[in-house]
Coordinates of N, CA and C and ligand atoms in Angstrom, one line a residue:
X209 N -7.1 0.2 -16.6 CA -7.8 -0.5 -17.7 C -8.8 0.5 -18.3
X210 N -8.6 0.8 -19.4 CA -9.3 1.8 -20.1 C -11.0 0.9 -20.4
X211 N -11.8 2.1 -20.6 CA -13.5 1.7 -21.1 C -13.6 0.4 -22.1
X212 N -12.7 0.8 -23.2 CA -12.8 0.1 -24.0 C -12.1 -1.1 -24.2
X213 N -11.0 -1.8 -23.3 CA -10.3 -2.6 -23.3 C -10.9 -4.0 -23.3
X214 N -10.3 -4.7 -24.1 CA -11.1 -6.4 -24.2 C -10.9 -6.8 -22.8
X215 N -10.7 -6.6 -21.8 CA -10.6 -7.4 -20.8 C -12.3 -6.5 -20.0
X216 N -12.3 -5.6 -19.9 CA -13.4 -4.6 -19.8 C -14.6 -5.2 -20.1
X217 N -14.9 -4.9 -21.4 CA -15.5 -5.9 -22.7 C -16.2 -7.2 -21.6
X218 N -15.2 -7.6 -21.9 CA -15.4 -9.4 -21.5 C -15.6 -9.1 -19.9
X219 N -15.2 -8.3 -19.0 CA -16.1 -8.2 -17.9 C -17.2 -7.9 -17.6
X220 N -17.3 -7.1 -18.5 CA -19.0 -6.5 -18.7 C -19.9 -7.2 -18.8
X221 N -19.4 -8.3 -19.7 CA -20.4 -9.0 -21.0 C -20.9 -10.1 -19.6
X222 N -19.4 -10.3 -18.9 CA -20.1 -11.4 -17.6 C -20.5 -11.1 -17.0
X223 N -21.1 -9.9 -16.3 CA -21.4 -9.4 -15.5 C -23.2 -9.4 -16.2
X224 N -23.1 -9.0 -17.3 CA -24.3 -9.2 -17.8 C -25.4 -10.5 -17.6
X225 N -24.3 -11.5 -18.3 CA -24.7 -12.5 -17.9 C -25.4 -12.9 -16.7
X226 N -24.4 -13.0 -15.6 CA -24.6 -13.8 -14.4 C -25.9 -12.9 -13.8
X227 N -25.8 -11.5 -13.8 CA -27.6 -10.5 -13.6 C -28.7 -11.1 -14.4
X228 N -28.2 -11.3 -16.1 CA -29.7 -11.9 -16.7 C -29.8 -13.5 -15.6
X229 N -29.1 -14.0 -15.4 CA -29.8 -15.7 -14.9 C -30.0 -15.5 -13.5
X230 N -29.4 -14.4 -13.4 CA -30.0 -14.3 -11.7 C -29.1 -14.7 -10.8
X231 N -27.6 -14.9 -11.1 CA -26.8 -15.4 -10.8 C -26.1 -14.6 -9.0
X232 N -26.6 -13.2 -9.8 CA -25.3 -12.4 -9.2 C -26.5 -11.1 -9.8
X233 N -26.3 -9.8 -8.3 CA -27.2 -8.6 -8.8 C -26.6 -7.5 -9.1
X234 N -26.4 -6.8 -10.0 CA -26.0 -5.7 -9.7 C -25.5 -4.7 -8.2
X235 N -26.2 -4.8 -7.7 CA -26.3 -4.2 -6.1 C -24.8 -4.7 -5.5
X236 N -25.0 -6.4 -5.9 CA -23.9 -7.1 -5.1 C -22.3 -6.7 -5.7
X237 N -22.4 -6.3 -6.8 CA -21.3 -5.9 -8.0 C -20.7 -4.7 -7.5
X238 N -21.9 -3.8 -7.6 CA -21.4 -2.2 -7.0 C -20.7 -2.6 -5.4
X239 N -21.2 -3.4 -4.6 CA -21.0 -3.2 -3.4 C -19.4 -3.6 -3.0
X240 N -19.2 -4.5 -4.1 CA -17.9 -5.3 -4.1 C -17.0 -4.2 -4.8
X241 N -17.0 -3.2 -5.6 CA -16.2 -2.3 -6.0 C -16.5 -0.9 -4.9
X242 N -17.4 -0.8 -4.4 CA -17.4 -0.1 -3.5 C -16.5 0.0 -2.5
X243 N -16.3 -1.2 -2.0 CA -15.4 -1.8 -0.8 C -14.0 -1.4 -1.0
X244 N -13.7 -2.4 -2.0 CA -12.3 -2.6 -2.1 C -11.9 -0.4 -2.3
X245 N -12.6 0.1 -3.4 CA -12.4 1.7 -4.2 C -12.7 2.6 -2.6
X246 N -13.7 2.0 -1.6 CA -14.2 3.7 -1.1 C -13.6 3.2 0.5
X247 N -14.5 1.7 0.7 CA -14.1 1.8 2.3 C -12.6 0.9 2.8
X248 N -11.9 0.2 1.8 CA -10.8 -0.5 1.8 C -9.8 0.4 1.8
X249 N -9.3 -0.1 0.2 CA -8.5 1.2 -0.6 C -7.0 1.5 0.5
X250 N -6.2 2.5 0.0 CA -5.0 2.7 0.8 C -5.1 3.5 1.6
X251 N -6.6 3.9 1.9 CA -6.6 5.0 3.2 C -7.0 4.4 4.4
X252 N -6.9 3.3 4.9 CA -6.8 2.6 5.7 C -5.1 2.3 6.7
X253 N -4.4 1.7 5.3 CA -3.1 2.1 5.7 C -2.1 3.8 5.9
X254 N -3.0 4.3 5.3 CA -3.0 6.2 5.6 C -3.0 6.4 6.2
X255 N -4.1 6.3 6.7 CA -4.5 6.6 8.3 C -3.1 5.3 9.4
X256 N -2.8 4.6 9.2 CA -2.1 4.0 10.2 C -0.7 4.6 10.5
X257 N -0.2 4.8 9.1 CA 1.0 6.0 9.1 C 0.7 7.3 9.5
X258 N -0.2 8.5 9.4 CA -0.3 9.3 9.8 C -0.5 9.1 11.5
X259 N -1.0 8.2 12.5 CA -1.1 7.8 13.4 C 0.1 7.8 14.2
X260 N 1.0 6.7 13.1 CA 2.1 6.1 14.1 C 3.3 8.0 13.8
X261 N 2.9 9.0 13.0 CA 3.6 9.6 12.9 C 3.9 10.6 14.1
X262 N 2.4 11.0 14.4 CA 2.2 11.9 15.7 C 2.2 11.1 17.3
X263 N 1.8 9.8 17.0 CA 1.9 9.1 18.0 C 3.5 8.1 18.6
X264 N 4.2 8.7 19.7 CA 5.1 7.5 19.4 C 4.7 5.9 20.0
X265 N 3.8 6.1 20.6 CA 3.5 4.7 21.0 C 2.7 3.5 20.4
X266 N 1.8 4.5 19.5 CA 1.3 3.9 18.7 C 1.9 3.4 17.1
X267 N 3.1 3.9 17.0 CA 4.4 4.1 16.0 C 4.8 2.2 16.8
X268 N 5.2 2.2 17.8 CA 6.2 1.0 18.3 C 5.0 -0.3 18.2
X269 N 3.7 0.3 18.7 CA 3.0 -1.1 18.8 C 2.7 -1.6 17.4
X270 N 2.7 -0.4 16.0 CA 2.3 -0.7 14.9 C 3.5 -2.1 14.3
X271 N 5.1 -1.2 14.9 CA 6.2 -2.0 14.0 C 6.3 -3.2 14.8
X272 N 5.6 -3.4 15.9 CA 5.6 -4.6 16.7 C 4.7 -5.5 16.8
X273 N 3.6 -5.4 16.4 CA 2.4 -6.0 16.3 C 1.4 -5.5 15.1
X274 N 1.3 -5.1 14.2 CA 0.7 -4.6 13.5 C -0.3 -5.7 13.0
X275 N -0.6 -6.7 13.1 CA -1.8 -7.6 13.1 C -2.5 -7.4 14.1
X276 N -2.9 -7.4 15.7 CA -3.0 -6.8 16.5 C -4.1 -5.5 16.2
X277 N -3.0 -4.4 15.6 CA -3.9 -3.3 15.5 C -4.9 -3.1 14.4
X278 N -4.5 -3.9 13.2 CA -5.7 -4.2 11.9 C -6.4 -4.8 12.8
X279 N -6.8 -6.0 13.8 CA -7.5 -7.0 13.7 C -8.8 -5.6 14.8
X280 N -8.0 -4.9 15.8 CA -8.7 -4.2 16.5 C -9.6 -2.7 15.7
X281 N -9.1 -2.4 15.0 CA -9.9 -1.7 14.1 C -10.6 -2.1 13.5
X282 N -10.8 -3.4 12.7 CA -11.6 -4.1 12.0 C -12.1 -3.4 10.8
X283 N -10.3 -3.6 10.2 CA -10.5 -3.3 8.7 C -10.9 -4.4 7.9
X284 N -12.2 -4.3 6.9 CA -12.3 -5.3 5.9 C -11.4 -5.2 4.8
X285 N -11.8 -6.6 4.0 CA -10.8 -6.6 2.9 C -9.9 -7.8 3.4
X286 N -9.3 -8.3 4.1 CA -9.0 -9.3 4.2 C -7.3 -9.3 3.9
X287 N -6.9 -10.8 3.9 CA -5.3 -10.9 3.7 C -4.2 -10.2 4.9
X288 N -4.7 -10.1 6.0 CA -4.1 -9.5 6.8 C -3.7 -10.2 8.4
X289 N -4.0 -11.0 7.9 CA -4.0 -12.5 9.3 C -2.5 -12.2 9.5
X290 N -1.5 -12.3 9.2 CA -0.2 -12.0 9.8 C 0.4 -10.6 8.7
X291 N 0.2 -9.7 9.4 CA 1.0 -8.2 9.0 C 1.7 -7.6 9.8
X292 N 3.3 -7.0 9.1 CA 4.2 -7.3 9.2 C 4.5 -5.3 8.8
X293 N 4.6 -4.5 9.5 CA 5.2 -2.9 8.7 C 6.6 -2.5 9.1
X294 N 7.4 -2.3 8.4 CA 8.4 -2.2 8.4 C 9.1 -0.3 8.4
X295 N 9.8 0.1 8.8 CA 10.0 1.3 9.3 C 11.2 1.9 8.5
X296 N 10.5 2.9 7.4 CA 12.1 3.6 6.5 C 12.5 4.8 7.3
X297 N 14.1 4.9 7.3 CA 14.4 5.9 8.1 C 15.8 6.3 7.0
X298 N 16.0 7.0 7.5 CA 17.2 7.8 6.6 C 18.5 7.1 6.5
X299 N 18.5 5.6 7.0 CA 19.6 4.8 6.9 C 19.0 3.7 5.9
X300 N 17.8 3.4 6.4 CA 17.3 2.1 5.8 C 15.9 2.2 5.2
X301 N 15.9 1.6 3.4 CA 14.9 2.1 3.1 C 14.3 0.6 2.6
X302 N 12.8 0.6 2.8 CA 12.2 -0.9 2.9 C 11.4 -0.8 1.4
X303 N 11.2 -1.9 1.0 CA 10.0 -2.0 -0.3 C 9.6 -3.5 0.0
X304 N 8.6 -3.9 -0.8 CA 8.1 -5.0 -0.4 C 7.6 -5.6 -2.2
X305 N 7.6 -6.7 -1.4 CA 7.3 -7.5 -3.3 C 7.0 -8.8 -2.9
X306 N 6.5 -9.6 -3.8 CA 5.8 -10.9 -3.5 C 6.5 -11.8 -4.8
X307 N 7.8 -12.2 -4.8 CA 8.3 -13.3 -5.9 C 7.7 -14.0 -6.1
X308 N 7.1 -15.0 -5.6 CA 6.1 -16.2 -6.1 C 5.0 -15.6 -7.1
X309 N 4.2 -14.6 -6.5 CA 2.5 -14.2 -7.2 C 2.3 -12.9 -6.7
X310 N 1.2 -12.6 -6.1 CA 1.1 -11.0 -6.1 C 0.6 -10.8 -4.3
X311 N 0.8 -11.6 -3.4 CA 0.2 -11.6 -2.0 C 1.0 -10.3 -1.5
X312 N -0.5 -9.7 -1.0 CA -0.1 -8.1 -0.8 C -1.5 -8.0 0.4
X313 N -1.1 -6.9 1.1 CA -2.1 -7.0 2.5 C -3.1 -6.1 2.3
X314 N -4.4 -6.8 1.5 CA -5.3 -6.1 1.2 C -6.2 -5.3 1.7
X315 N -6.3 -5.8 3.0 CA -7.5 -4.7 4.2 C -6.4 -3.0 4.5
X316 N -5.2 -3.4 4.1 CA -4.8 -1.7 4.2 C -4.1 -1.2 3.2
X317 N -3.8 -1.6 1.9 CA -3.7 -1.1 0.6 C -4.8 -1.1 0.0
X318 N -5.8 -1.8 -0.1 CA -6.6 -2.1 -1.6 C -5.7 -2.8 -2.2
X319 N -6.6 -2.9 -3.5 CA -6.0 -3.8 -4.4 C -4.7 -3.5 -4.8
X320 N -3.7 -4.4 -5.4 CA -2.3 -4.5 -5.6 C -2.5 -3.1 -6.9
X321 N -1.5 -2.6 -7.4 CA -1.6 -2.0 -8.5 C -1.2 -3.7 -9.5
X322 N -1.4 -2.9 -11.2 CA -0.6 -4.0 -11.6 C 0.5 -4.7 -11.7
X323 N 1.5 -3.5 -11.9 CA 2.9 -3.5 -12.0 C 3.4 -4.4 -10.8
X324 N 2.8 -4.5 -9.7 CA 3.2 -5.6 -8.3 C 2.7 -6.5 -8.7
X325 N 2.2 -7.4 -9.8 CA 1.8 -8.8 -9.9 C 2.9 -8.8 -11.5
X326 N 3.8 -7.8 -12.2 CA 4.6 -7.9 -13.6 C 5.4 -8.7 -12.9
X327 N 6.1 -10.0 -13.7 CA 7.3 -10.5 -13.5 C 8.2 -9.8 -13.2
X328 N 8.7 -8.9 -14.1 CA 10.0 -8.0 -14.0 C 9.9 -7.4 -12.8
X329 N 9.2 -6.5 -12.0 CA 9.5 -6.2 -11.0 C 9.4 -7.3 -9.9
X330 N 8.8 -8.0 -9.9 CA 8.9 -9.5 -9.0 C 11.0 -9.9 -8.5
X331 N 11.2 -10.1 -10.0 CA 12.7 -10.6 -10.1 C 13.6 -8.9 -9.6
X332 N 13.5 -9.0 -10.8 CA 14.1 -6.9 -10.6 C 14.7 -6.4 -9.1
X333 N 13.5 -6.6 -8.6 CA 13.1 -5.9 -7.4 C 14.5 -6.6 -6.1
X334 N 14.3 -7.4 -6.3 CA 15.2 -8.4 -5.8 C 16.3 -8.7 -5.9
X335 N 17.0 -8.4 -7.5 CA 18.2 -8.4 -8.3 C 18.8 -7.6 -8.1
X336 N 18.3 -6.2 -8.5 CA 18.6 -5.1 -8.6 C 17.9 -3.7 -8.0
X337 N 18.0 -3.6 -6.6 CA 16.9 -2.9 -6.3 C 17.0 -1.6 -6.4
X338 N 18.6 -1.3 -6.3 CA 18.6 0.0 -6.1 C 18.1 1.1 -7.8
X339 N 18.4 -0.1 -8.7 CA 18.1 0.2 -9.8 C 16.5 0.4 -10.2
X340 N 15.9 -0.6 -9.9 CA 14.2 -0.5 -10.0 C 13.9 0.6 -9.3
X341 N 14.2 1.2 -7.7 CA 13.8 2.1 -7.5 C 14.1 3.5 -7.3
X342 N 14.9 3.0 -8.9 CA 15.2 4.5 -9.2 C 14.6 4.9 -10.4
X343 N 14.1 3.9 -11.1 CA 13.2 3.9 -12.3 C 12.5 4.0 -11.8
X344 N 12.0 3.8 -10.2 CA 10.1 4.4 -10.3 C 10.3 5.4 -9.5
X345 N 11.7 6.3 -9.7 CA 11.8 7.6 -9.1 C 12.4 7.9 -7.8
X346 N 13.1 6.6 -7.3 CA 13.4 6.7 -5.7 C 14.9 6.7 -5.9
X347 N 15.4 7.7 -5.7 CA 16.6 7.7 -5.6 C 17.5 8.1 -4.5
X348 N 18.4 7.0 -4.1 CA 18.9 6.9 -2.7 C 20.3 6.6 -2.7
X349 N 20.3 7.4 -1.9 CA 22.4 7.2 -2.1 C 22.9 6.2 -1.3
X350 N 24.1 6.2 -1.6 CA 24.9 4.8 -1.6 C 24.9 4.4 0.0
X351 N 24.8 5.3 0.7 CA 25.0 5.0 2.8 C 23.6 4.4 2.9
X352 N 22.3 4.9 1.9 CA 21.2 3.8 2.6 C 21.0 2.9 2.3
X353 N 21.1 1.9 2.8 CA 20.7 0.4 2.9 C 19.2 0.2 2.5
X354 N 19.0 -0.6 1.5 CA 17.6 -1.6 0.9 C 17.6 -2.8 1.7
X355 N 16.1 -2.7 1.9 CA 15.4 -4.2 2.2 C 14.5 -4.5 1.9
X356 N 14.8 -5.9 1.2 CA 13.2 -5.8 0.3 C 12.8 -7.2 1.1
X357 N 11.1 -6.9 1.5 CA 10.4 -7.8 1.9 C 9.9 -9.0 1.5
X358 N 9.7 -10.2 1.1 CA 8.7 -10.9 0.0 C 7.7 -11.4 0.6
X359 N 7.0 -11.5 0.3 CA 5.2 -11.6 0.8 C 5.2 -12.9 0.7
X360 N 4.1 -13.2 1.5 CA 3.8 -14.8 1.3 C 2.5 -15.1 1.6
X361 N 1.7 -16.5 1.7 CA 0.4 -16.2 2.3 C 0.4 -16.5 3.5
X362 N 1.5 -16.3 4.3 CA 1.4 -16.0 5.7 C 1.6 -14.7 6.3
X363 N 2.3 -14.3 5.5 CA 3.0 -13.0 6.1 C 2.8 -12.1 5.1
X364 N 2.0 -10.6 5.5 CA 2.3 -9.3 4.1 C 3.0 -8.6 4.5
X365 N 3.7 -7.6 3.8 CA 4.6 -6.5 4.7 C 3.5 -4.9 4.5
X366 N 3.9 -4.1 5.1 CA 3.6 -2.8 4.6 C 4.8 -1.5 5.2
X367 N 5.4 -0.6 4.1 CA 6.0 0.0 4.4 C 5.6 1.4 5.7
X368 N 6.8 1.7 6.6 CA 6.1 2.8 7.8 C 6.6 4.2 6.8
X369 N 6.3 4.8 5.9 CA 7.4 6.0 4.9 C 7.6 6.6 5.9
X370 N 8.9 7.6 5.7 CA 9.2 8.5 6.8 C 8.2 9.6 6.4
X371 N 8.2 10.8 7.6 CA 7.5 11.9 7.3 C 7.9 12.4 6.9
X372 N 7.3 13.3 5.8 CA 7.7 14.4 4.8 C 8.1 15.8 5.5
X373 N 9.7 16.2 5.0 CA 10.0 17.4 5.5 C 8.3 18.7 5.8
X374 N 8.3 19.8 6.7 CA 7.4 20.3 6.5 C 6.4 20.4 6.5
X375 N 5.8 19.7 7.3 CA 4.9 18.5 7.9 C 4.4 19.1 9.3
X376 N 5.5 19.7 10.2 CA 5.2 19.5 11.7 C 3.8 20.1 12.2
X377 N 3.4 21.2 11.3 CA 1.9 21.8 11.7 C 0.5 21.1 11.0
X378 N 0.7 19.7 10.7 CA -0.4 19.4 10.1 C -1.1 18.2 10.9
X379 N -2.2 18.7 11.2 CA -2.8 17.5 11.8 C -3.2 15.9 11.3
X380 N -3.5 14.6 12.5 CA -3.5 13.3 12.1 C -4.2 13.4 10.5
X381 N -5.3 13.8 10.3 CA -6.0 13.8 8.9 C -4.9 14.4 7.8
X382 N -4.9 15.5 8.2 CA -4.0 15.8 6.8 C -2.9 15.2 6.8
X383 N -2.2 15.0 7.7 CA -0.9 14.1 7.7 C -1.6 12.8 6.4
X384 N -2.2 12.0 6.9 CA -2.9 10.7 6.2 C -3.4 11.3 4.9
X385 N -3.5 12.5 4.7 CA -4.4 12.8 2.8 C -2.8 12.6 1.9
X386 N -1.5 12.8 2.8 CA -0.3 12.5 2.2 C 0.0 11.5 1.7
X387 N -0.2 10.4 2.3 CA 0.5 9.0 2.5 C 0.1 8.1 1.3
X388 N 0.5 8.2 0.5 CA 0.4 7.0 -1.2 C 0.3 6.1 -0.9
X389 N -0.3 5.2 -1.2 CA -0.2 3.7 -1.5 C 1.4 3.1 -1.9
X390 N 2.1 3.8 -2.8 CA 3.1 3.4 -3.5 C 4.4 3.4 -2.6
X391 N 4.0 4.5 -1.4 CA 5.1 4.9 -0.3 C 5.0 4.2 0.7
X392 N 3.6 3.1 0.5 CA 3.7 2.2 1.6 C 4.4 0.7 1.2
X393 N 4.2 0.6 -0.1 CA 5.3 -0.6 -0.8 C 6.4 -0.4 -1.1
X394 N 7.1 0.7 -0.6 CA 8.1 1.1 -0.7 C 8.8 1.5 -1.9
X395 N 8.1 2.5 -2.7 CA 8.8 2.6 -3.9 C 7.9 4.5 -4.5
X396 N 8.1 4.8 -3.2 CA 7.8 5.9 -3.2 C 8.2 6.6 -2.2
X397 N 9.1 7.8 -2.8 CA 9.4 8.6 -1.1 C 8.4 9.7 -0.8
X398 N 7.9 10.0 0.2 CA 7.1 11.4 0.1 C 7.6 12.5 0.2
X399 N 7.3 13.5 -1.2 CA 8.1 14.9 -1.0 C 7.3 15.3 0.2
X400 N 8.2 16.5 1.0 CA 7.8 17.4 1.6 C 6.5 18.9 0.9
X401 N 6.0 19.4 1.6 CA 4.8 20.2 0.9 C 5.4 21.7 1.3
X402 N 4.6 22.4 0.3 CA 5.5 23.7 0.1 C 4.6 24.5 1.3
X403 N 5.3 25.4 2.2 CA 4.6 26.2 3.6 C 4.6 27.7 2.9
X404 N 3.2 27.8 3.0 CA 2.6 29.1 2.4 C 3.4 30.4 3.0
X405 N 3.8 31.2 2.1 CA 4.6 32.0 2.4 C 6.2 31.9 3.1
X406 N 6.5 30.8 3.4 CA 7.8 30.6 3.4 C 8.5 30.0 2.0
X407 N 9.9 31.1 1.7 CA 10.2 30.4 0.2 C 11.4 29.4 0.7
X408 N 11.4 28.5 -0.5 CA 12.5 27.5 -0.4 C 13.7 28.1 -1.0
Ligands
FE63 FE1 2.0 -14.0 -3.6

């Protein structure tokens, strides 16, 4: 949403409001974009992939219980009462989408992007998948198998992305500065990163 957009506009203008009557403080405004933008956000789920990558045990308890391990870390943000991650591997590649509306597991993505609440990818995604996610750049050949998840408000999914070629010398953090949001909904593969002084 750009500065100037009427939706912007018209948030401002309420935001105004509800501070003049005393409604709502500024403080409380920042603190609520704070959350969701600094301590929510998809580096929560970053860190859980970069984890289960170096870890194998913590890899099986994630794809087995992954409510469990949100509830023990005590990520805010919410929507995560039954979470569900699902594991892409070079046979089978997962994405996730919510047909009904936009229920997406917010204490470890952040907020949805928009495009996961657009109708067309709702239906699309589901019709035609191999086609959608090649339009958002994921292109997969014919031997791997799609599964697409649909969210509900019982259940969210979140994708496990495989690790990126190139990778083996990087520790849990920098592993997790890799991991997209987009690669966790499944519609993102992660390139491998180029190793200084080795050419491709
Ligand atoms: Fe929904």
């Amino acid at each position: 949403m750009s500065e100037e957009s009427p939706q912007a506009i018209r948030a401002e203008a309420l935001e105004s409001i509800l501070i003049e009557k005393g409604l709502l403080t500024a403080k409380a405004v920042d603190d609520v974009i704070a959350l969701y933008s600094e301590r929510v956000g998809p580096l929560n789920g970053a860190r859980l992939v970069a984890r289960a990558w170096v870890d194998p045990q913590f890899k099986k308890q994630l794809l087995t219980d992954a409510t469990s391990i949100v509830e023990s870390l005590g990520f805010e943000g919410g929507q995560v009462e039954k979470l569900v991650v699902v594991e892409n591997t070079d046979k089978v590649h997962n994405a996730v989408v919510c047909t009904l509306c936009s229920c997406y597991p917010w204490a470890v993505l952040g907020l949805p992007p928009k495009w996961y609440k657009d109708p067309a990818y709702r239906s699309r995604i589901v019709m035609e998948p191999r086609q959608v996610l090649a339009e958002m750049g994921v292109g997969l050949g014919s031997n791997v198998e799609i599964q697409v998840w649909d969210s509900s408000a019982e259940i969210r999914y979140m994708v496990l992305p495989m690790r990126p070629p190139g990778t083996q010398n990087l520790k849990e953090e920098q592993l997790a500065e890799l991991v997209t949001r987009d690669s966790m909904i499944g519609v993102e593969v992660l390139v491998g990163v180029e190793v200084p002084g080795e050419a491709s």
